[in-house]
Coordinates of C-alpha atoms and ligand atoms in Angstrom, one line a residue:
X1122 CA 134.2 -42.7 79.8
X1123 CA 134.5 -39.7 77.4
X1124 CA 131.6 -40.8 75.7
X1125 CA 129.4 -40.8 79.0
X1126 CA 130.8 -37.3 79.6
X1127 CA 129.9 -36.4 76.0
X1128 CA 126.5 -37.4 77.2
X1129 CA 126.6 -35.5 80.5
X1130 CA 127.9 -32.3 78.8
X1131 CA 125.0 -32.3 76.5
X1132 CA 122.3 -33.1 79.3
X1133 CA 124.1 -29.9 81.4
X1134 CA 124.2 -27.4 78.8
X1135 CA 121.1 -28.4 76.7
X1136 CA 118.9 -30.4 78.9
X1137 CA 119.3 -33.0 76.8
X1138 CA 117.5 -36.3 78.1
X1139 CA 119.8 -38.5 76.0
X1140 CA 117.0 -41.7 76.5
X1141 CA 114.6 -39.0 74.4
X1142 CA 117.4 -39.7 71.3
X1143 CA 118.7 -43.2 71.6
X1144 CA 121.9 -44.4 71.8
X1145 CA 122.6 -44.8 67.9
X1146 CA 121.6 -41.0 67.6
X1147 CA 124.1 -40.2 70.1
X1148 CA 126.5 -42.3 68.5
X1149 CA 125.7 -41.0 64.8
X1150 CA 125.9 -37.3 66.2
X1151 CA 129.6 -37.7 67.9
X1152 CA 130.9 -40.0 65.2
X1153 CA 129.6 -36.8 62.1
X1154 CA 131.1 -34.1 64.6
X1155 CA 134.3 -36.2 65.3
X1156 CA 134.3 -35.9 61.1
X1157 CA 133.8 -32.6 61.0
X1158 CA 136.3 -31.6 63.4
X1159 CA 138.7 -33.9 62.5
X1160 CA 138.9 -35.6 65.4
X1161 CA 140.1 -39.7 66.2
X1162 CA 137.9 -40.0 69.0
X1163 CA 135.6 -38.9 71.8
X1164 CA 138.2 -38.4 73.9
X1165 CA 139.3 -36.1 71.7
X1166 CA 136.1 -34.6 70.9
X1167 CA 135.3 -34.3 74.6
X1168 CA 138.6 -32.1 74.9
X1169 CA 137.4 -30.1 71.8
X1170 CA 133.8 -29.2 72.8
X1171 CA 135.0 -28.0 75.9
X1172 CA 137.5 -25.9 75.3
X1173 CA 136.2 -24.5 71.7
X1174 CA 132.9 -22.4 71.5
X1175 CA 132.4 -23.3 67.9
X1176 CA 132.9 -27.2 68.2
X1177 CA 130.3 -27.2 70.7
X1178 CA 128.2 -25.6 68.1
X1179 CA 129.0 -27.8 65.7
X1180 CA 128.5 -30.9 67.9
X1181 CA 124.9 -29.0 69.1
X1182 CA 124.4 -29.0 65.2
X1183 CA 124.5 -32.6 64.9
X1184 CA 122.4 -33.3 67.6
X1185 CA 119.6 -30.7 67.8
X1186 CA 116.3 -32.8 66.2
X1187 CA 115.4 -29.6 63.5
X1188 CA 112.3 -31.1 62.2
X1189 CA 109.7 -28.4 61.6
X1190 CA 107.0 -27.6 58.9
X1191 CA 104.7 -24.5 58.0
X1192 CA 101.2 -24.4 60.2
X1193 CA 102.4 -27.2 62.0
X1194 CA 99.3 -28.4 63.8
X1195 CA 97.5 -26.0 62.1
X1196 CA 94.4 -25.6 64.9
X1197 CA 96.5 -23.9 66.9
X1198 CA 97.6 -21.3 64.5
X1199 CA 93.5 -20.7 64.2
X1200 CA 94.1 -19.7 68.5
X1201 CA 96.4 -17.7 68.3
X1202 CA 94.0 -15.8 65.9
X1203 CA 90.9 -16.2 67.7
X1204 CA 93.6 -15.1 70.8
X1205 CA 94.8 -12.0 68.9
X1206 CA 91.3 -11.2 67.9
X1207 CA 89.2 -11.9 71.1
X1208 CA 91.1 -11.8 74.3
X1209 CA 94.5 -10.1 73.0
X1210 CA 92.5 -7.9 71.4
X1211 CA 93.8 -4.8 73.0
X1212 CA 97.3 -5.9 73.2
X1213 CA 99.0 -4.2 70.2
X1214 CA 101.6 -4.7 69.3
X1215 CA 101.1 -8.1 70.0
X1216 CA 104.4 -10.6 71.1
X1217 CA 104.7 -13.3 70.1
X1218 CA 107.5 -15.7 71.1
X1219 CA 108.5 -19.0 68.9
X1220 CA 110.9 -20.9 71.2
X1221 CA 112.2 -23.0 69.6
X1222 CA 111.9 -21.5 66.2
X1223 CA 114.6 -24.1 64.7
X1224 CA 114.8 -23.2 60.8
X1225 CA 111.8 -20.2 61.5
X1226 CA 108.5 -21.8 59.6
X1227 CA 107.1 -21.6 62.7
X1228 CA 107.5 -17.8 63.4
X1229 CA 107.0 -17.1 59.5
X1230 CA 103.4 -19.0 60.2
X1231 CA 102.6 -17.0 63.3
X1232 CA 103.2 -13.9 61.6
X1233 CA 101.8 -15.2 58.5
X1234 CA 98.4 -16.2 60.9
X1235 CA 98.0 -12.7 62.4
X1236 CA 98.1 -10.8 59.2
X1237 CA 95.5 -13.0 57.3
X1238 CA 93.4 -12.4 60.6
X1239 CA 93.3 -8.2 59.7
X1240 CA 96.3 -7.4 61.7
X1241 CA 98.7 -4.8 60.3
X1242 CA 102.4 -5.8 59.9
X1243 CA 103.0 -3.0 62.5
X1244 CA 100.3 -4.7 65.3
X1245 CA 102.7 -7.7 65.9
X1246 CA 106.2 -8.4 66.5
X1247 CA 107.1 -12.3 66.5
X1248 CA 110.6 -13.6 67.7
X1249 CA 111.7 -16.7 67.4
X1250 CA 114.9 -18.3 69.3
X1251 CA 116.9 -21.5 69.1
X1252 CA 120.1 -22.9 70.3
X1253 CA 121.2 -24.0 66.8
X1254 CA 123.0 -20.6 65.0
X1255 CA 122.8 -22.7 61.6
X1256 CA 119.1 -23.1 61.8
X1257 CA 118.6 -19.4 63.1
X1258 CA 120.3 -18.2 59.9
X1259 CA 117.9 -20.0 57.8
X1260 CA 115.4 -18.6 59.6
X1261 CA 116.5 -15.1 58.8
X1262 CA 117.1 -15.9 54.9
X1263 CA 113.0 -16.6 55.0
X1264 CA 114.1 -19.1 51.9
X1265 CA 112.6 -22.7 51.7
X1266 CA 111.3 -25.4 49.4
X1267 CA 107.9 -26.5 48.8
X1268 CA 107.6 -29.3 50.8
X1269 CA 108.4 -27.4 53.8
X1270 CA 104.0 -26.8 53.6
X1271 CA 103.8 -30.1 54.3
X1272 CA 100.9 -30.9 51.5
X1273 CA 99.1 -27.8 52.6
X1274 CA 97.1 -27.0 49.3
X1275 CA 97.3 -23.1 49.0
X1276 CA 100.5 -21.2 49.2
X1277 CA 99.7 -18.1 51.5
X1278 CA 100.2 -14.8 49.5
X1279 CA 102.6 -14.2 52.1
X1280 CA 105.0 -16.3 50.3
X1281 CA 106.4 -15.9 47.0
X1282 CA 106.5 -19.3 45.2
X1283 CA 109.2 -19.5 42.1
X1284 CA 108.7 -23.4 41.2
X1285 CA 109.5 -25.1 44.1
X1286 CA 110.7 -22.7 46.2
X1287 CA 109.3 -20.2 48.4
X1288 CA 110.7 -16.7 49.7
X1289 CA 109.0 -14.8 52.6
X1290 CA 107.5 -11.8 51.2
X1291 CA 108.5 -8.3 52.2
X1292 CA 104.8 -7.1 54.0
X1293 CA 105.7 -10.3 56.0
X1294 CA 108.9 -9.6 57.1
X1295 CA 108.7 -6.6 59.2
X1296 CA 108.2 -7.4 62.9
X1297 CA 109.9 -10.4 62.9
X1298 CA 113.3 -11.2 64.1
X1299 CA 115.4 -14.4 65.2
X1300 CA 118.0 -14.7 67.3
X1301 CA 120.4 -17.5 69.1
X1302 CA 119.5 -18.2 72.8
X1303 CA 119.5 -21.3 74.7
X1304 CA 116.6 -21.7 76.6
X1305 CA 118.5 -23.1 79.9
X1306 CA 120.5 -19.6 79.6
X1307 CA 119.4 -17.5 82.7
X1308 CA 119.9 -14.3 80.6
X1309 CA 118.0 -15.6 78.0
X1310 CA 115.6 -12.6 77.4
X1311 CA 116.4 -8.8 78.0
X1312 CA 114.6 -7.4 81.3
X1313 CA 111.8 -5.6 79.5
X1314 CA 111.1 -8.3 77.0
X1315 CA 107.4 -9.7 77.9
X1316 CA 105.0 -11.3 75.7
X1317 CA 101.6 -12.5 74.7
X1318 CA 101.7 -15.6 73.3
X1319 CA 104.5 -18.6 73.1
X1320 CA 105.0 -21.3 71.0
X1321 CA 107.2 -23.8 72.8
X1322 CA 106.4 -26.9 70.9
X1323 CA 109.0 -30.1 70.4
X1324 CA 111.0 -29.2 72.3
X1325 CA 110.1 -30.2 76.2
X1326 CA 109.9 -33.9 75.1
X1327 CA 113.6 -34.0 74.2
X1328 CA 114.4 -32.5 77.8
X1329 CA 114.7 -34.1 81.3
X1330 CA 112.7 -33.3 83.9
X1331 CA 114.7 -30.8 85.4
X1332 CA 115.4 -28.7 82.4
X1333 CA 111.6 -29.1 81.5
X1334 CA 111.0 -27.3 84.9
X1335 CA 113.6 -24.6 84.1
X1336 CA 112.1 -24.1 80.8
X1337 CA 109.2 -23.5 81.2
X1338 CA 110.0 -21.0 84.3
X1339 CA 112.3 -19.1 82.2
X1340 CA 109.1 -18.6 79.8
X1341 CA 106.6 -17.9 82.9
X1342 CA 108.7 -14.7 83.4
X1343 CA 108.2 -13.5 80.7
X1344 CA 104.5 -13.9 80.2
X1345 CA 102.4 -11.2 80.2
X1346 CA 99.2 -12.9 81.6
X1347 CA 96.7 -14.1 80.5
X1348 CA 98.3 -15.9 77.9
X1349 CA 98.1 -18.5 75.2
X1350 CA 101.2 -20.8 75.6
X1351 CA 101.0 -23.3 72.4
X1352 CA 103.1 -26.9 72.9
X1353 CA 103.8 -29.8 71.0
X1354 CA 102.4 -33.6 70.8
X1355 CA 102.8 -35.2 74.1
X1356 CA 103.7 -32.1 76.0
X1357 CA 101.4 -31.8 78.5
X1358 CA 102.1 -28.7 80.0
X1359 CA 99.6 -29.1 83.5
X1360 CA 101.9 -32.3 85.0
X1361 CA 104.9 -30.1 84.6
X1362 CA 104.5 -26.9 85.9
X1363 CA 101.4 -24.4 87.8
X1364 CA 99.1 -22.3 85.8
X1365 CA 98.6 -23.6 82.8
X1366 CA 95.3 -24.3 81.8
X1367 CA 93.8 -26.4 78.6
X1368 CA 92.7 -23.9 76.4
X1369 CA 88.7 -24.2 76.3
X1370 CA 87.0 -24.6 72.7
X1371 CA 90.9 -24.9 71.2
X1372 CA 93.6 -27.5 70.8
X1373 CA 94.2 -29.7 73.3
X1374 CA 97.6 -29.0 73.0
X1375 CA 96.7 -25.0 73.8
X1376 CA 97.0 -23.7 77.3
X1377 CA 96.3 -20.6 79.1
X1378 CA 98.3 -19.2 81.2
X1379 CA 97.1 -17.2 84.4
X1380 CA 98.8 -17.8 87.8
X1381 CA 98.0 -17.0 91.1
X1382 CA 101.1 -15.4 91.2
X1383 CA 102.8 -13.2 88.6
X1384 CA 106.6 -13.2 88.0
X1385 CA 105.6 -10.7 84.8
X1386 CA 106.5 -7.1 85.4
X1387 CA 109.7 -8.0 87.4
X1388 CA 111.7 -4.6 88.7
X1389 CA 114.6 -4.9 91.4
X1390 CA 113.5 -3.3 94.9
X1391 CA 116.3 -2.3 97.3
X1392 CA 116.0 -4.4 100.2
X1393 CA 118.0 -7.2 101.0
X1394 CA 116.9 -10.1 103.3
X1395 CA 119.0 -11.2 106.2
X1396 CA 119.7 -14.8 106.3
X1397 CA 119.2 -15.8 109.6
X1398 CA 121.3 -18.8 111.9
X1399 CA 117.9 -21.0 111.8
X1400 CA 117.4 -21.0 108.0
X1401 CA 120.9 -20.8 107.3
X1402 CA 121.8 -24.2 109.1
X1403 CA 118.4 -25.3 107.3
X1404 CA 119.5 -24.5 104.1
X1405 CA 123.3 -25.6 104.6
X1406 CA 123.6 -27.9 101.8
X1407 CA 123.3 -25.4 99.6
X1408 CA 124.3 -22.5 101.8
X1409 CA 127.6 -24.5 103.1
X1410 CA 129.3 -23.9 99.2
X1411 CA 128.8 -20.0 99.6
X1412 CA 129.5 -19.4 103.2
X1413 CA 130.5 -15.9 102.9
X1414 CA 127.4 -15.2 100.5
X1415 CA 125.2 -14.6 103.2
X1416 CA 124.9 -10.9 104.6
X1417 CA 124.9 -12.3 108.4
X1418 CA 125.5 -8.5 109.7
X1419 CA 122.8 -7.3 107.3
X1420 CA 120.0 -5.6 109.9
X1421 CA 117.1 -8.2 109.8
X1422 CA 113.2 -6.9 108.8
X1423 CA 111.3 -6.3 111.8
X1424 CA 108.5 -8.7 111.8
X1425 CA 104.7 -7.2 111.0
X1426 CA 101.4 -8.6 111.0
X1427 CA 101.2 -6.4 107.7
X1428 CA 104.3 -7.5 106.3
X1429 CA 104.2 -11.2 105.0
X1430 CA 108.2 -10.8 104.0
X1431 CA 109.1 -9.9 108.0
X1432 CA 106.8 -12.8 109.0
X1433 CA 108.4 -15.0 106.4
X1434 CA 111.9 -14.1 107.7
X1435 CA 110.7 -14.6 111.4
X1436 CA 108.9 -18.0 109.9
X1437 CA 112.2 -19.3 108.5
X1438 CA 114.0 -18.7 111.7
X1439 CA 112.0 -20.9 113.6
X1440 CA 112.3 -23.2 111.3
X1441 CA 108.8 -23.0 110.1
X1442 CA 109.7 -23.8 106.4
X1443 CA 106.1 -24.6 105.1
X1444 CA 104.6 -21.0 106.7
X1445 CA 108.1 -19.4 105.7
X1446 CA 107.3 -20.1 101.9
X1447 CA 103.6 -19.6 102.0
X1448 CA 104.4 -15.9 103.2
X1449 CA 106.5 -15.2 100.7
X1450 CA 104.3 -16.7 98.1
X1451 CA 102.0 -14.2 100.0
X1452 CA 104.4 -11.5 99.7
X1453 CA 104.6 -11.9 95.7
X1454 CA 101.2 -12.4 95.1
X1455 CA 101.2 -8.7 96.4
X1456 CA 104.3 -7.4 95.1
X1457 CA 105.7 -9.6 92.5
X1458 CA 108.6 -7.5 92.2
X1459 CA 109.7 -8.0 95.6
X1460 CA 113.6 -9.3 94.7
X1461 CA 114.4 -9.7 98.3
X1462 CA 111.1 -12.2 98.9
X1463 CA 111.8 -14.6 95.6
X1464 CA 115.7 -14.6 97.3
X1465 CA 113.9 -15.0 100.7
X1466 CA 112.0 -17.8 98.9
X1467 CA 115.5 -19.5 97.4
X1468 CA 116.8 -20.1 100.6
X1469 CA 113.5 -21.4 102.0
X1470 CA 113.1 -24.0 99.5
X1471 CA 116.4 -25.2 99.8
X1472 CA 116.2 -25.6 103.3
X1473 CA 112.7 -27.3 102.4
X1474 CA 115.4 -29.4 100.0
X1475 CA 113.5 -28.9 96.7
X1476 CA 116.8 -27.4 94.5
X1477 CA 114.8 -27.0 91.3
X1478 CA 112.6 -24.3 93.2
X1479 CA 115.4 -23.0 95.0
X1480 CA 117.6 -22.6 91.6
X1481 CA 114.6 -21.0 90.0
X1482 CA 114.0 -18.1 92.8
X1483 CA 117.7 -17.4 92.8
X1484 CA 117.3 -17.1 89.0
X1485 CA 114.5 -14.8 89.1
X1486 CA 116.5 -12.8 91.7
X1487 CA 119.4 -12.7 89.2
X1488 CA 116.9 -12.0 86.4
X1489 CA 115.7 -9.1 88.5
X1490 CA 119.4 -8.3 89.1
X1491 CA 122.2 -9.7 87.4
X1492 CA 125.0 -8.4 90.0
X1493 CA 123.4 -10.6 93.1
X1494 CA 126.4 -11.9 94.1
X1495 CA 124.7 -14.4 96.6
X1496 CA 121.7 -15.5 94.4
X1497 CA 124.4 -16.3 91.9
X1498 CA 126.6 -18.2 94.9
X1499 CA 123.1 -20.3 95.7
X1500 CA 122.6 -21.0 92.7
X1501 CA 125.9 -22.0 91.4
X1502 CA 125.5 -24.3 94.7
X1503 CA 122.1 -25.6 93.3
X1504 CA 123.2 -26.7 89.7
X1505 CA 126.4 -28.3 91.2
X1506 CA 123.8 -30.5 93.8
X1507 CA 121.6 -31.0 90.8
X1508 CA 124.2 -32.4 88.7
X1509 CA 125.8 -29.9 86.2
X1510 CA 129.5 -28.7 87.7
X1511 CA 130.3 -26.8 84.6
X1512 CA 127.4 -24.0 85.3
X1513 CA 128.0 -24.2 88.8
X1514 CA 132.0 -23.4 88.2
X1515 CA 130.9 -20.8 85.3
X1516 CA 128.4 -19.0 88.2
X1517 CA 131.1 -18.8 90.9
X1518 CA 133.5 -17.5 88.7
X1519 CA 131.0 -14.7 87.6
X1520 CA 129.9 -14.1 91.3
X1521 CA 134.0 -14.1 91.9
X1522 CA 134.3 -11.2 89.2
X1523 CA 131.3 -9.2 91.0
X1524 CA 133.2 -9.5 93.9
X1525 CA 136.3 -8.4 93.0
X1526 CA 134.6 -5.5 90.9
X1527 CA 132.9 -4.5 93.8
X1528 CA 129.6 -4.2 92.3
X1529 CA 126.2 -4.1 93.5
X1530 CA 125.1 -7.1 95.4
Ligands
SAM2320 C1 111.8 -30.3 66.7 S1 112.4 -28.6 66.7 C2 111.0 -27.8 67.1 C3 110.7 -26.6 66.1 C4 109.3 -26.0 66.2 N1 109.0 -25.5 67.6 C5 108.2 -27.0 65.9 O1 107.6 -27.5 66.8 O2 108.1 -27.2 64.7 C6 113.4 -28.6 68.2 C7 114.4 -27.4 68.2 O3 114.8 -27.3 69.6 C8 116.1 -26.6 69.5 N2 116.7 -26.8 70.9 C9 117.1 -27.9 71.5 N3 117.6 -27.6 72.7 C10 117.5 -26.3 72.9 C11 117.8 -25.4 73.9 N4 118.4 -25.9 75.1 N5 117.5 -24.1 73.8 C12 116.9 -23.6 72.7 N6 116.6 -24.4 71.6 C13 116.9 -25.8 71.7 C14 116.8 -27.4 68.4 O4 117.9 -26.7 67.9 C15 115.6 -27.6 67.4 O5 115.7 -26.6 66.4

C-alpha cells in the first residue's frame, strides 16, 4: 500500500511512468533512500517524503536515471550550429535551453558547439535545468573525468584536461547558467524567458503520457519560433504533440518547431470572459469543484462577426463546443496574448472532456497571470480528475490565499 503510494507520488510530482524503470529499480531506489534517511520502511518513507522537502530530494536522487555524456548524439550538436549559423542567424544572443541538463555535459557541449562555430561567448546564453539539485551542482562545478567524452578522440580546447580530468574553461563559462526546476512545475520559467533552441532529450521516455503532453507544452511557451527542438532516442516528438516537424537534411531526432498558433510572446490583456449557464453545465465536471470560481455576474462580450472571442463565448453557450474552440483557436492565431481566449478555451475543452487541454489553457492563463484565481480553481479541478490530489490540494490552497489577499483575479 505505501509502496503503491510511493509509486503514485512519484508519477504526480515527476511524471514518472514507473513501467519506464521496472519494478526492481523502484524497489532499489526506496530501499537506498529508506538507508539514507534512516528509515524501517516505506511506510515510513512515504510519511517522510511527504512531509520533508529534502527527503523528497533525496528519494528524487535515487530515482532520477542521470546518465549523460559530452556531444551526445553528436549530429545534432552539428544543427544547432548549422541552426545558429543559417536560420538563427540573426538571433543574437542566441538561447539555448538544455532541459534536462542532469550533471550539465549537455549544456557545456552546446555552448562548447556554438563557439567552435565563430560565435562570441557574448552571442549565446545556454541554461540548462533539472529536477535533481545534486546533479545541477555538478553542473555548475563544470568538473568531470575523461570518460565523460565518451571515446570522443579530441578534447575540445574548451576544456582543460589535467590527466584524467577535465575542467570547463573560463571563455566557456560565461553565458551559461544552471538552475533546479521541474519540468511539470507551472512556474517553471520566468514570464520573459523565451528561447531558440531546446534540448529536451531522455527525458520524455521516462514520462507517461500525460506529463509528456504537459512537457512539452510547458516548452512550446517558451519557444521563440521557428525553432530547433533536439530529443532523444525513441522520442518522437510529431505523435505527441502539434508543430513539430523532422528537421530536413539533420537528425532524425531534430525537429522544427513552427505552429499555426503561437503561445510565444505571451502578455496578460484585461478582459475577463463570462462563463456562461450552457458551458458552465457543459463543463461541470470540472467546473462543479470551483463553483464560486466562475464570474456569473461578469458582463458577457457582445457577440461580433469581427470578434472570434464574442462568437466563441456565444458558440459555447449553445453548446457548440467544436465551433466554440475553433474560434478561440481563431482568436489566438490573431492575438496570441489574448488571456481571456486560452481561459475561454480551458473551459471549452473541458466541457469537450479532454482535461489535458483544458489543464494546459488554464496553465497558460496562469502563466500569463499567476493571481487567476479561477484558472487556478480549474485547474486544480483538472489534475485532481487526472489523477494527482496532491497538486490539486496545493492549487486550491494557493487560489484560497489569492482570495483571501484579495488580489487580482
Ligand atoms: C537521462 S538524463 C538526460 C540528460 C540529457 N538531456 C541527455 O540526454 O544526455 C534524464 C534527466 O531527467 C531529469 N528529470 C527527471 N524528471 C524530471 C522532471 N520532472 N523535471 C526536470 N528534470 C527531470 C533527471 O534528473 C535526469 O537528470
Amino acid at each position: 500500500m505505501s509502496r503503491a503510494s510511493l509509486v503514485a507520488l512519484l508519477r504526480e510530482r515527476l511524471g514518472l511512468d514507473p513501467g519506464s524503470l521496472g519494478e526492481r529499480v523502484l524497489d532499489q531506489a526506496f530501499e537506498e533512500a529508506r538507508r539514507n534517511l534512516g528509515l524501517a520502511d516505506d511506510a515510513a518513507l512515504l510519511a517522510r517524503v511527504l512531509l520533508d522537502p529534502l527527503a523528497f530530494r533525496e528519494l528524487v536522487a535515487r530515482i532520477v536515471v542521470p546518465e549523460t555524456w559530452f556531444f551526445r548524439a553528436a549530429e545534432q550538436f552539428a544543427d544547432l550550429a548549422r541552426f545558429a549559423l543559417g536560420e538563427a542567424r540573426a538571433r543574437r544572443p542566441l538561447r539555448v535551453l538544455s532541459l534536462p541538463c542532469a550533471s550539465g555535459e549537455e549544456a557545456w557541449s552546446a555552448a562548447i558547439t556554438l563557439l567552435d562555430a565563430g560565435l562570441a561567448p557574448g552571442d549565446f546564453e545556454v541554461l540548462g535545468i533539472d529536477v535533481a539539485p545534486a546533479l545541477v551542482a555538478r553542473a555548475e562545478r563544470g568538473e568531470y573525468l575523461l570518460q565523460a567524452l565518451r571515446g570522443r578522440e579530441a578534447v575540445p580546447v574548451w576544456l582543460e584536461r589535467e590527466g584524467d580530468r577535465l575542467t570547463v574553461a573560463g571563455a566557456a563559462r560565461r553565458g551559461v547558467r544552471f538552475r533546479v526546476g521541474n519540468v511539470l512545475d507551472p512556474l517553471l520559467f520566468g514570464s520573459g524567458e523565451r528561447f531558440d533552441v531546446v534540448f529536451c532529450r531522455n527525458l520524455l521516455i521516462y514520462l507517461t503520457a500525460e506529463a509528456r503532453q504537459r512537457t512539452l507544452a510547458a516548452i512550446a511557451t517558451v519557444l521563440e519560433p521557428p525553432a530547433l527542438v533536439l530529443a532523444g532516442q525513441a522520442e518522437v516528438l510529431p505523435t505527441m504533440a502539434p508543430g513539430f516537424v523532422p528537421l530536413a537534411h539533420g537528425s532524425p531526432l531534430s525537429y522544427r518547431y513552427a505552429p499555426a498558433v503561437e503561445y510565444a510572446a505571451l502578455a496578460p490583456p484585461p478582459a475577463v470572459v463570462a462563463l456562461t449557464p450552457r458551458l458552465r453545465q457543459r463543463a461541470a465536471p470540472v467546473a462543479a469543484a470551483s463553483s464560486a470560481a466562475a464570474p456569473a455576474s461578469a458582463p458577457a462580450a457582445t457577440p461580433s462577426a469581427d470578434d472570434p472571442l464574442a462568437e466563441a463565448q456565444r458558440l459555447a453557450d449553445r453548446g457548440e463546443l467544436e465551433l466554440a474552440r475553433k474560434a478561440c483557436l481563431e482568436r489566438l492565431a490573431r492575438e496570441a496574448q489574448d488571456r481571456a481566449a486560452l481561459y475561454l478555451l480551458g473551459l471549452v475543452e473541458s466541457g469537450r472532456g479532454d482535461l489535458v487541454a483544458a489543464e494546459t489553457a488554464f496553465a497558460r492563463v496562469l502563466y500569463l497571470d499567476p493571481h487567476h484565481v479561477e484558472a487556478l480553481e480549474h485547474r486544480a479541478a483538472c489534475a485532481e480528475r487526472l489523477g494527482r490530489p496532491l497538486e490539486a490540494s496545493q492549487l486550491r490552497a494557493r487560489a484560497a490565499r489569492q482570495r483571501k489577499s484579495g488580489g487580482p483575479s
